[in-house]
PDB file of C-alpha atoms in Angstrom:
ATOM      1  CA  MET A  16      89.424  33.799 -52.505  1.00 44.00           C
ATOM      2  CA  ILE A  17      86.833  32.453 -54.801  1.00 42.00           C
ATOM      3  CA  ARG A  18      86.671  29.176 -52.814  1.00 46.00           C
ATOM      4  CA  SER A  19      86.218  31.000 -49.555  1.00 46.00           C
ATOM      5  CA  PHE A  20      83.328  32.991 -50.953  1.00 44.00           C
ATOM      6  CA  ASN A  21      81.571  29.852 -52.148  1.00 50.00           C
ATOM      7  CA  ILE A  22      81.857  28.258 -48.724  1.00 50.00           C
ATOM      8  CA  SER A  23      80.402  31.364 -47.164  1.00 61.00           C
ATOM      9  CA  GLN A  24      77.495  31.316 -49.557  1.00 63.00           C
ATOM     10  CA  ASP A  25      76.838  27.643 -48.838  1.00 60.00           C
ATOM     11  CA  ILE A  26      76.804  28.351 -45.139  1.00 64.00           C
ATOM     12  CA  LYS A  27      74.360  31.189 -45.627  1.00 63.00           C
ATOM     13  CA  ILE A  28      72.065  28.995 -47.677  1.00 65.00           C
ATOM     14  CA  ALA A  29      72.273  26.239 -45.064  1.00 62.00           C
ATOM     15  CA  LEU A  30      71.542  28.687 -42.272  1.00 66.00           C
ATOM     16  CA  ILE A  31      68.548  30.089 -44.114  1.00 67.00           C
ATOM     17  CA  PHE A  32      67.240  26.559 -44.742  1.00 64.00           C
ATOM     18  CA  CYS A  33      67.648  25.663 -41.069  1.00 58.00           C
ATOM     19  CA  LEU A  34      65.875  28.862 -40.060  1.00 65.00           C
ATOM     20  CA  VAL A  35      62.951  28.069 -42.346  1.00 58.00           C
ATOM     21  CA  LEU A  36      62.679  24.542 -40.960  1.00 58.00           C
ATOM     22  CA  THR A  37      62.775  25.884 -37.421  1.00 56.00           C
ATOM     23  CA  ILE A  38      59.967  28.327 -38.142  1.00 56.00           C
ATOM     24  CA  VAL A  39      57.888  25.581 -39.744  1.00 47.00           C
ATOM     25  CA  PHE A  40      58.311  23.201 -36.788  1.00 50.00           C
ATOM     26  CA  ILE A  41      57.536  25.944 -34.286  1.00 48.00           C
ATOM     27  CA  PHE A  42      54.317  27.270 -35.861  1.00 47.00           C
ATOM     28  CA  LEU A  43      52.870  24.196 -37.547  1.00 43.00           C
ATOM     29  CA  PRO A  44      51.252  22.750 -34.339  1.00 43.00           C
ATOM     30  CA  THR A  45      49.705  26.131 -33.607  1.00 40.00           C
ATOM     31  CA  ILE A  46      48.236  26.345 -37.094  1.00 37.00           C
ATOM     32  CA  ASN A  47      46.849  22.837 -36.790  1.00 40.00           C
ATOM     33  CA  SER A  48      45.445  23.632 -33.357  1.00 38.00           C
ATOM     34  CA  GLU A  49      43.707  26.773 -34.590  1.00 36.00           C
ATOM     35  CA  THR A  50      42.302  24.875 -37.536  1.00 35.00           C
ATOM     36  CA  ASN A  51      40.522  22.501 -35.114  1.00 38.00           C
ATOM     37  CA  ILE A  52      38.984  25.190 -32.874  1.00 33.00           C
ATOM     38  CA  GLU A  53      35.777  25.660 -34.864  1.00 35.00           C
ATOM     39  CA  PRO A  54      34.866  21.950 -35.058  1.00 36.00           C
ATOM     40  CA  ALA A  55      35.534  21.666 -31.334  1.00 38.00           C
ATOM     41  CA  ILE A  56      33.268  24.627 -30.597  1.00 33.00           C
ATOM     42  CA  LYS A  57      30.556  23.265 -32.895  1.00 37.00           C
ATOM     43  CA  ALA A  58      30.749  19.869 -31.234  1.00 39.00           C
ATOM     44  CA  SER A  59      30.533  21.464 -27.794  1.00 40.00           C
ATOM     45  CA  THR A  60      27.589  23.656 -28.836  1.00 35.00           C
ATOM     46  CA  LYS A  61      25.794  20.683 -30.389  1.00 38.00           C
ATOM     47  CA  THR A  62      26.240  18.668 -27.201  1.00 41.00           C
ATOM     48  CA  LYS A  63      24.899  21.582 -25.114  1.00 37.00           C
ATOM     49  CA  ILE A  64      21.812  21.968 -27.337  1.00 32.00           C
ATOM     50  CA  GLN A  65      21.134  18.236 -27.221  1.00 38.00           C
ATOM     51  CA  LYS A  66      21.445  18.312 -23.432  1.00 39.00           C
ATOM     52  CA  GLU A  67      19.031  21.261 -23.168  1.00 33.00           C
ATOM     53  CA  GLN A  68      16.529  19.478 -25.397  1.00 34.00           C
ATOM     54  CA  GLN A  69      16.676  16.416 -23.159  1.00 41.00           C
ATOM     55  CA  GLU A  70      16.234  18.390 -19.940  1.00 38.00           C
ATOM     56  CA  PRO A  71      12.624  19.245 -18.939  1.00 38.00           C
ATOM     57  CA  ILE A  72      11.525  22.860 -18.919  1.00 29.00           C
ATOM     58  CA  LEU A  73      11.113  23.235 -15.189  1.00 33.00           C
ATOM     59  CA  THR A  74       8.480  25.963 -15.194  1.00 32.00           C
ATOM     60  CA  ASN A  75       6.154  24.213 -17.610  1.00 33.00           C
ATOM     61  CA  THR A  76       6.838  20.788 -16.141  1.00 31.00           C
ATOM     62  CA  LYS A  77       5.933  21.964 -12.668  1.00 35.00           C
ATOM     63  CA  LYS A  78       2.708  23.515 -13.919  1.00 40.00           C
ATOM     64  CA  GLN A  79       1.798  20.417 -15.915  1.00 38.00           C
ATOM     65  CA  ASN A  80       2.535  18.121 -12.979  1.00 44.00           C
ATOM     66  CA  THR A  81       0.285  20.233 -10.742  1.00 38.00           C
ATOM     67  CA  ASN A  82      -2.540  19.944 -13.238  1.00 43.00           C
ATOM     68  CA  ILE A  83      -2.026  16.197 -13.573  1.00 43.00           C
ATOM     69  CA  ILE A  84      -2.128  15.739  -9.805  1.00 40.00           C
ATOM     70  CA  LYS A  85      -5.269  17.848  -9.560  1.00 52.00           C
ATOM     71  CA  LYS A  86      -7.029  15.908 -12.290  1.00 56.00           C
ATOM     72  CA  THR A  87      -5.924  12.448 -11.213  1.00 76.00           C
ATOM     73  CA  LYS A  88      -6.292  12.801  -7.433  1.00 91.00           C
ATOM     74  CA  PRO A  89      -8.891  10.230  -6.310  1.00 98.00           C
ATOM     75  CA  MET A  90     -12.415  11.522  -5.714  1.00 99.00           C
ATOM     76  CA  LEU A  91     -14.495  10.596  -2.682  1.00 99.00           C
ATOM     77  CA  VAL A  92     -18.215  11.371  -2.487  1.00 99.00           C
ATOM     78  CA  LEU A  93     -19.539  11.696   1.065  1.00 99.00           C
ATOM     79  CA  ILE A  94     -23.335  11.458   1.228  1.00 99.00           C
ATOM     80  CA  CYS A  95     -25.289  12.246   4.364  1.00 99.00           C
ATOM     81  CA  ASP A  96     -28.579  10.310   4.331  1.00 99.00           C
ATOM     82  CA  ASP A  97     -31.768  10.884   6.349  1.00 99.00           C
ATOM     83  CA  VAL A  98     -31.524  14.676   6.434  1.00 99.00           C
ATOM     84  CA  VAL A  99     -34.785  16.449   7.363  1.00 98.00           C
ATOM     85  CA  THR A 100     -33.973  19.530   9.481  1.00 98.00           C
ATOM     86  CA  SER A 101     -32.013  22.762   9.187  1.00 98.00           C
ATOM     87  CA  SER A 102     -30.121  21.955  12.399  1.00 98.00           C
ATOM     88  CA  GLN A 103     -28.787  18.822  10.716  1.00 98.00           C
ATOM     89  CA  ILE A 104     -27.653  20.932   7.763  1.00 98.00           C
ATOM     90  CA  ASN A 105     -25.851  23.324  10.097  1.00 98.00           C
ATOM     91  CA  LYS A 106     -24.150  20.421  11.836  1.00 98.00           C
ATOM     92  CA  ILE A 107     -23.031  18.892   8.530  1.00 98.00           C
ATOM     93  CA  ASN A 108     -21.671  22.258   7.387  1.00 98.00           C
ATOM     94  CA  THR A 109     -19.194  22.237  10.279  1.00 98.00           C
ATOM     95  CA  ILE A 110     -17.316  19.465   8.466  1.00 98.00           C
ATOM     96  CA  LYS A 111     -16.331  22.115   5.897  1.00 98.00           C
ATOM     97  CA  GLU A 112     -16.209  19.677   3.003  1.00 98.00           C
ATOM     98  CA  ASN A 113     -18.332  19.139  -0.114  1.00 98.00           C
ATOM     99  CA  ILE A 114     -20.969  16.925   1.476  1.00 99.00           C
ATOM    100  CA  THR A 115     -23.893  15.744  -0.668  1.00 99.00           C
ATOM    101  CA  ILE A 116     -27.175  15.850   1.249  1.00 99.00           C
ATOM    102  CA  SER A 117     -29.835  13.168   0.698  1.00 99.00           C
ATOM    103  CA  PHE A 118     -33.212  14.456   1.904  1.00 99.00           C
ATOM    104  CA  LEU A 119     -36.048  12.263   3.099  1.00 99.00           C
ATOM    105  CA  PRO A 120     -39.466  13.275   1.710  1.00 99.00           C
ATOM    106  CA  PRO A 121     -41.723  15.407   3.918  1.00 98.00           C
ATOM    107  CA  THR A 122     -43.957  13.545   6.366  1.00 98.00           C
ATOM    108  CA  SER A 123     -46.082  14.460   9.357  1.00 97.00           C
ATOM    109  CA  GLY A 124     -42.955  13.981  11.486  1.00 96.00           C
ATOM    110  CA  HIS A 125     -40.726  16.266   9.381  1.00 97.00           C
ATOM    111  CA  LYS A 126     -42.888  18.492   7.257  1.00 97.00           C
ATOM    112  CA  ASN A 127     -40.245  20.952   6.097  1.00 97.00           C
ATOM    113  CA  SER A 128     -37.564  18.754   4.539  1.00 98.00           C
ATOM    114  CA  ALA A 129     -38.427  19.824   0.975  1.00 98.00           C
ATOM    115  CA  LYS A 130     -38.545  23.479   1.978  1.00 97.00           C
ATOM    116  CA  ILE A 131     -35.162  23.202   3.684  1.00 98.00           C
ATOM    117  CA  ALA A 132     -33.680  21.720   0.503  1.00 98.00           C
ATOM    118  CA  THR A 133     -34.212  25.010  -1.327  1.00 96.00           C
ATOM    119  CA  SER A 134     -31.307  26.469   0.657  1.00 94.00           C
ATOM    120  CA  VAL A 135     -28.950  23.647  -0.382  1.00 97.00           C
ATOM    121  CA  SER A 136     -27.217  23.675  -3.758  1.00 94.00           C
ATOM    122  CA  ASN A 137     -26.137  20.029  -3.959  1.00 96.00           C
ATOM    123  CA  TYR A 138     -28.621  17.441  -2.808  1.00 98.00           C
ATOM    124  CA  MET A 139     -30.433  14.260  -3.786  1.00 99.00           C
ATOM    125  CA  VAL A 140     -33.626  12.436  -2.759  1.00 99.00           C
ATOM    126  CA  HIS A 141     -33.644   9.599  -0.238  1.00 99.00           C
ATOM    127  CA  TYR A 142     -36.425   7.308  -1.517  1.00 99.00           C
ATOM    128  CA  PRO A 143     -38.064   5.167   1.251  1.00 99.00           C
ATOM    129  CA  MET A 144     -38.464   1.516   0.215  1.00 99.00           C
ATOM    130  CA  GLU A 145     -39.688  -1.578   2.011  1.00 99.00           C
ATOM    131  CA  ALA A 146     -37.199  -3.314   4.297  1.00 98.00           C
ATOM    132  CA  ILE A 147     -36.964  -6.826   5.689  1.00 97.00           C
ATOM    133  CA  GLY A 148     -38.671  -7.068   9.094  1.00 93.00           C
ATOM    134  CA  ARG A 149     -38.680  -3.327   9.757  1.00 90.00           C
ATOM    135  CA  LYS A 150     -41.580  -2.390  12.035  1.00 87.00           C
ATOM    136  CA  VAL A 151     -41.136   1.382  11.859  1.00 93.00           C
ATOM    137  CA  GLU A 152     -40.878   2.924   8.413  1.00 96.00           C
ATOM    138  CA  GLU A 153     -41.297   6.292   6.725  1.00 98.00           C
ATOM    139  CA  GLU A 154     -44.754   7.356   5.602  1.00 97.00           C
ATOM    140  CA  ASN A 155     -45.541   6.385   1.997  1.00 97.00           C
ATOM    141  CA  THR A 156     -42.702   3.893   1.802  1.00 99.00           C
ATOM    142  CA  ILE A 157     -43.066   2.024  -1.500  1.00 99.00           C
ATOM    143  CA  ARG A 158     -43.659  -1.718  -1.144  1.00 99.00           C
ATOM    144  CA  ILE A 159     -42.980  -4.736  -3.300  1.00 99.00           C
ATOM    145  CA  ASP A 160     -46.681  -5.250  -4.038  1.00 98.00           C
ATOM    146  CA  ASP A 161     -47.300  -1.639  -5.121  1.00 99.00           C
ATOM    147  CA  SER A 162     -48.490  -1.209  -8.702  1.00 99.00           C
ATOM    148  CA  TYR A 163     -46.524   0.683 -11.316  1.00 99.00           C
ATOM    149  CA  ASN A 164     -48.992   3.565 -11.153  1.00 99.00           C
ATOM    150  CA  THR A 165     -48.596   3.801  -7.380  1.00 99.00           C
ATOM    151  CA  ILE A 166     -44.807   3.899  -7.677  1.00 99.00           C
ATOM    152  CA  LEU A 167     -44.919   6.361 -10.581  1.00 99.00           C
ATOM    153  CA  LYS A 168     -47.213   8.668  -8.611  1.00 99.00           C
ATOM    154  CA  ARG A 169     -44.811   8.569  -5.672  1.00 99.00           C
ATOM    155  CA  THR A 170     -41.806   9.247  -7.906  1.00 99.00           C
ATOM    156  CA  LYS A 171     -43.578  12.207  -9.499  1.00 99.00           C
ATOM    157  CA  GLN A 172     -44.327  13.580  -6.041  1.00 99.00           C
ATOM    158  CA  LEU A 173     -40.634  13.401  -5.155  1.00 99.00           C
ATOM    159  CA  LYS A 174     -39.783  15.326  -8.331  1.00 98.00           C
ATOM    160  CA  ALA A 175     -42.364  17.971  -7.441  1.00 98.00           C
ATOM    161  CA  TRP A 176     -40.925  18.343  -3.946  1.00 98.00           C
ATOM    162  CA  TYR A 177     -37.300  18.317  -5.084  1.00 99.00           C
ATOM    163  CA  PRO A 178     -37.257  19.722  -8.638  1.00 98.00           C
ATOM    164  CA  ASN A 179     -33.500  20.332  -8.670  1.00 97.00           C
ATOM    165  CA  ALA A 180     -32.585  16.750  -7.804  1.00 98.00           C
ATOM    166  CA  ASN A 181     -31.943  14.183 -10.514  1.00 98.00           C
ATOM    167  CA  ILE A 182     -30.366  11.513  -8.300  1.00 99.00           C
ATOM    168  CA  THR A 183     -32.180   9.333  -5.789  1.00 99.00           C
ATOM    169  CA  ASN A 184     -30.999   6.558  -3.493  1.00 99.00           C
ATOM    170  CA  ASN A 185     -32.963   4.028  -1.508  1.00 99.00           C
ATOM    171  CA  HIS A 186     -33.750   4.579   2.158  1.00 99.00           C
ATOM    172  CA  THR A 187     -33.737   1.090   3.730  1.00 98.00           C
ATOM    173  CA  GLY A 188     -35.162  -1.145   0.941  1.00 99.00           C
ATOM    174  CA  SER A 189     -33.479  -4.433   1.826  1.00 98.00           C
ATOM    175  CA  LEU A 190     -36.650  -6.263   0.717  1.00 99.00           C
ATOM    176  CA  PHE A 191     -37.614  -3.982  -2.152  1.00 99.00           C
ATOM    177  CA  THR A 192     -34.251  -3.801  -3.954  1.00 99.00           C
ATOM    178  CA  LYS A 193     -33.892  -7.581  -4.180  1.00 99.00           C
ATOM    179  CA  ASP A 194     -37.387  -8.064  -5.630  1.00 99.00           C
ATOM    180  CA  GLY A 195     -37.264  -8.217  -9.429  1.00 99.00           C
ATOM    181  CA  GLN A 196     -40.830  -7.141 -10.174  1.00 99.00           C
ATOM    182  CA  ALA A 197     -40.709  -4.257  -7.715  1.00 99.00           C
ATOM    183  CA  MET A 198     -37.395  -2.988  -9.092  1.00 99.00           C
ATOM    184  CA  ASP A 199     -38.659  -3.353 -12.646  1.00 99.00           C
ATOM    185  CA  ARG A 200     -41.550  -1.017 -11.833  1.00 99.00           C
ATOM    186  CA  LEU A 201     -39.317   1.408  -9.937  1.00 99.00           C
ATOM    187  CA  MET A 202     -36.722   1.676 -12.716  1.00 99.00           C
ATOM    188  CA  ARG A 203     -39.460   2.233 -15.258  1.00 99.00           C
ATOM    189  CA  SER A 204     -40.740   5.194 -13.220  1.00 99.00           C
ATOM    190  CA  LEU A 205     -37.230   6.591 -12.684  1.00 99.00           C
ATOM    191  CA  LYS A 206     -36.565   6.460 -16.414  1.00 99.00           C
ATOM    192  CA  GLU A 207     -39.746   8.393 -17.137  1.00 99.00           C
ATOM    193  CA  LEU A 208     -38.615  11.197 -14.824  1.00 99.00           C
ATOM    194  CA  ASN A 209     -34.927  11.111 -15.847  1.00 99.00           C
ATOM    195  CA  TYR A 210     -33.588  10.046 -12.468  1.00 99.00           C
ATOM    196  CA  ILE A 211     -30.183   8.527 -11.806  1.00 99.00           C
ATOM    197  CA  PHE A 212     -30.372   5.762  -9.198  1.00 99.00           C
ATOM    198  CA  LEU A 213     -27.772   5.300  -6.496  1.00 99.00           C
ATOM    199  CA  ASP A 214     -28.074   1.836  -5.006  1.00 99.00           C
ATOM    200  CA  SER A 215     -27.378   2.168  -1.282  1.00 99.00           C
ATOM    201  CA  LYS A 216     -26.853  -1.613  -1.296  1.00 98.00           C
ATOM    202  CA  THR A 217     -28.723  -2.312   1.918  1.00 98.00           C
ATOM    203  CA  VAL A 218     -28.841  -5.963   0.875  1.00 98.00           C
ATOM    204  CA  GLY A 219     -26.296  -8.117  -0.917  1.00 97.00           C
ATOM    205  CA  GLN A 220     -28.894  -9.616  -3.263  1.00 98.00           C
ATOM    206  CA  THR A 221     -29.857  -6.300  -4.861  1.00 99.00           C
ATOM    207  CA  VAL A 222     -31.086  -6.536  -8.460  1.00 99.00           C
ATOM    208  CA  ALA A 223     -30.815  -2.810  -9.124  1.00 99.00           C
ATOM    209  CA  LYS A 224     -28.234  -3.186 -11.883  1.00 99.00           C
ATOM    210  CA  LYS A 225     -30.253  -5.737 -13.830  1.00 99.00           C
ATOM    211  CA  TYR A 226     -33.334  -3.526 -14.034  1.00 99.00           C
ATOM    212  CA  ALA A 227     -31.442  -0.261 -14.399  1.00 99.00           C
ATOM    213  CA  ASP A 228     -29.779  -1.771 -17.464  1.00 99.00           C
ATOM    214  CA  LYS A 229     -33.132  -2.996 -18.760  1.00 99.00           C
ATOM    215  CA  HIS A 230     -34.706   0.463 -18.625  1.00 99.00           C
ATOM    216  CA  GLY A 231     -31.619   2.517 -19.460  1.00 99.00           C
ATOM    217  CA  VAL A 232     -31.380   4.141 -16.042  1.00 99.00           C
ATOM    218  CA  ARG A 233     -27.929   5.301 -15.044  1.00 99.00           C
ATOM    219  CA  LEU A 234     -26.810   3.429 -11.940  1.00 99.00           C
ATOM    220  CA  LEU A 235     -24.350   4.344  -9.205  1.00 99.00           C
ATOM    221  CA  GLN A 236     -23.455   2.127  -6.253  1.00 99.00           C
ATOM    222  CA  ARG A 237     -22.468   2.838  -2.697  1.00 99.00           C
ATOM    223  CA  ASP A 238     -18.985   1.564  -1.826  1.00 99.00           C
ATOM    224  CA  VAL A 239     -18.809   2.025   1.949  1.00 99.00           C
ATOM    225  CA  PHE A 240     -21.162   2.635   4.878  1.00 99.00           C
ATOM    226  CA  LEU A 241     -19.246   4.755   7.355  1.00 99.00           C
ATOM    227  CA  ASP A 242     -21.337   4.728  10.507  1.00 99.00           C
ATOM    228  CA  ASN A 243     -23.624   1.698  10.732  1.00 97.00           C
ATOM    229  CA  ILE A 244     -21.761   1.157  14.013  1.00 98.00           C
ATOM    230  CA  GLN A 245     -21.610   4.285  16.153  1.00 98.00           C
ATOM    231  CA  ASN A 246     -18.008   4.084  17.269  1.00 99.00           C
ATOM    232  CA  ARG A 247     -15.230   6.575  16.512  1.00 99.00           C
ATOM    233  CA  GLN A 248     -12.575   3.953  15.760  1.00 99.00           C
ATOM    234  CA  TYR A 249     -14.986   2.073  13.500  1.00 99.00           C
ATOM    235  CA  ILE A 250     -15.933   5.205  11.548  1.00 99.00           C
ATOM    236  CA  ARG A 251     -12.259   6.102  11.049  1.00 99.00           C
ATOM    237  CA  LYS A 252     -11.574   2.577   9.861  1.00 99.00           C
ATOM    238  CA  GLN A 253     -14.425   2.849   7.358  1.00 99.00           C
ATOM    239  CA  LEU A 254     -13.090   6.198   6.158  1.00 99.00           C
ATOM    240  CA  LYS A 255      -9.726   4.558   5.500  1.00 99.00           C
ATOM    241  CA  ILE A 256     -11.480   1.851   3.500  1.00 99.00           C
ATOM    242  CA  ALA A 257     -13.352   4.490   1.492  1.00 99.00           C
ATOM    243  CA  VAL A 258     -10.112   6.333   0.719  1.00 99.00           C
ATOM    244  CA  SER A 259      -8.474   3.059  -0.270  1.00 99.00           C
ATOM    245  CA  VAL A 260     -11.337   2.252  -2.661  1.00 99.00           C
ATOM    246  CA  ALA A 261     -11.116   5.749  -4.157  1.00 99.00           C
ATOM    247  CA  LYS A 262      -7.384   5.364  -4.740  1.00 98.00           C
ATOM    248  CA  ARG A 263      -7.889   1.972  -6.357  1.00 98.00           C
ATOM    249  CA  LYS A 264     -10.852   2.917  -8.558  1.00 98.00           C
ATOM    250  CA  GLY A 265     -10.284   6.644  -8.972  1.00 98.00           C
ATOM    251  CA  LYS A 266     -13.528   7.426  -7.148  1.00 98.00           C
ATOM    252  CA  ALA A 267     -15.704   6.056  -4.357  1.00 99.00           C
ATOM    253  CA  ILE A 268     -19.049   6.727  -2.688  1.00 99.00           C
ATOM    254  CA  ALA A 269     -19.450   6.573   1.089  1.00 99.00           C
ATOM    255  CA  ILE A 270     -22.646   7.111   3.072  1.00 99.00           C
ATOM    256  CA  PHE A 271     -23.073   8.360   6.626  1.00 99.00           C
ATOM    257  CA  HIS A 272     -25.893   9.828   8.729  1.00 99.00           C
ATOM    258  CA  PRO A 273     -26.317  13.109  10.624  1.00 99.00           C
ATOM    259  CA  HIS A 274     -25.384  11.621  13.999  1.00 99.00           C
ATOM    260  CA  LYS A 275     -23.305  13.828  16.272  1.00 98.00           C
ATOM    261  CA  LEU A 276     -20.523  11.245  16.549  1.00 99.00           C
ATOM    262  CA  SER A 277     -20.436  10.647  12.797  1.00 99.00           C
ATOM    263  CA  VAL A 278     -20.115  14.330  11.982  1.00 99.00           C
ATOM    264  CA  GLN A 279     -17.515  14.949  14.683  1.00 99.00           C
ATOM    265  CA  THR A 280     -15.410  11.973  13.616  1.00 99.00           C
ATOM    266  CA  ILE A 281     -15.403  12.943   9.937  1.00 99.00           C
ATOM    267  CA  LYS A 282     -14.598  16.548  10.865  1.00 98.00           C
ATOM    268  CA  THR A 283     -11.542  15.437  12.848  1.00 98.00           C
ATOM    269  CA  SER A 284     -10.314  12.865  10.325  1.00 99.00           C
ATOM    270  CA  LYS A 285      -8.690  15.204   7.804  1.00 97.00           C
ATOM    271  CA  ASP A 286      -5.489  13.194   8.225  1.00 98.00           C
ATOM    272  CA  ILE A 287      -7.265  10.264   6.548  1.00 98.00           C
ATOM    273  CA  LEU A 288      -9.014  12.347   3.900  1.00 98.00           C
ATOM    274  CA  LYS A 289      -5.994  14.380   2.744  1.00 95.00           C
ATOM    275  CA  GLY A 290      -5.199  11.835   0.027  1.00 93.00           C
ATOM    276  CA  VAL A 291      -8.484  12.404  -1.846  1.00 98.00           C
ATOM    277  CA  ASN A 292     -10.680  15.186  -3.147  1.00 98.00           C
ATOM    278  CA  ILE A 293     -14.068  15.318  -1.414  1.00 98.00           C
ATOM    279  CA  VAL A 294     -16.496  16.097  -4.237  1.00 99.00           C
ATOM    280  CA  TYR A 295     -20.239  16.397  -4.740  1.00 99.00           C
ATOM    281  CA  ILE A 296     -21.865  13.414  -6.381  1.00 99.00           C
ATOM    282  CA  LYS A 297     -22.570  15.379  -9.571  1.00 98.00           C
ATOM    283  CA  GLU A 298     -18.803  15.676 -10.099  1.00 98.00           C
ATOM    284  CA  ILE A 299     -18.380  11.950 -10.724  1.00 98.00           C
ATOM    285  CA  LEU A 300     -21.187  11.662 -13.278  1.00 97.00           C
TER     286      LEU A 300
END
């Protein structure tokens, strides 16, 4: 009897041991799995945060990109030379762009050009200068043999007529702007009256830069003439060149005249001009 009891006890102990082992093998993987949940979540959260930091903030990025485009879009200055009448102003206004007007000084043939300028907010002065072989010229055109006092007097008169203008460009002047002594005297007078000079570049041998530098006069230069040939296809081609220069340099200056064809062609060439901002000349200073 005693032997039988001992066997029974041994069996019970063995069964209990097996039961314990079974429980351990069943639940141990679960315990290990639960132990690893937090690191897995932390790793996942860390990856998500890193990803969010790397991704751009769309709202701000869009706003910043818009500002960058606005600031870096090439600028094109369109200047209309030879303006003397209000009807020309009205015609130019039909273009509906920021056109800079360059007024010729009053003469017996167009007495009211200075008066008309008072109704225009952005304009400059178109300074008549001696040309090569030109038989017909504006009254009081300055010449290469004019003295400094003569040129200074003329420059002061322009300032009196157009007090709000601080930029002037040459009207004709193919002879004058390549003459060193004449340009030396002109730049000296412009400096005295705080003018900026835009070289229309009516001649390739212009010495405007040399004498502007000498006298500390700020110098701008025309990049493209749009309408020296009165032909629609030609004007559009010149507009494309002007836009190309603006895109390459960031800004460009193009000059045209108040001819009906010129105005109409520019007005209907928005497809060419859409890649640039048309700005007044003061905006590139």
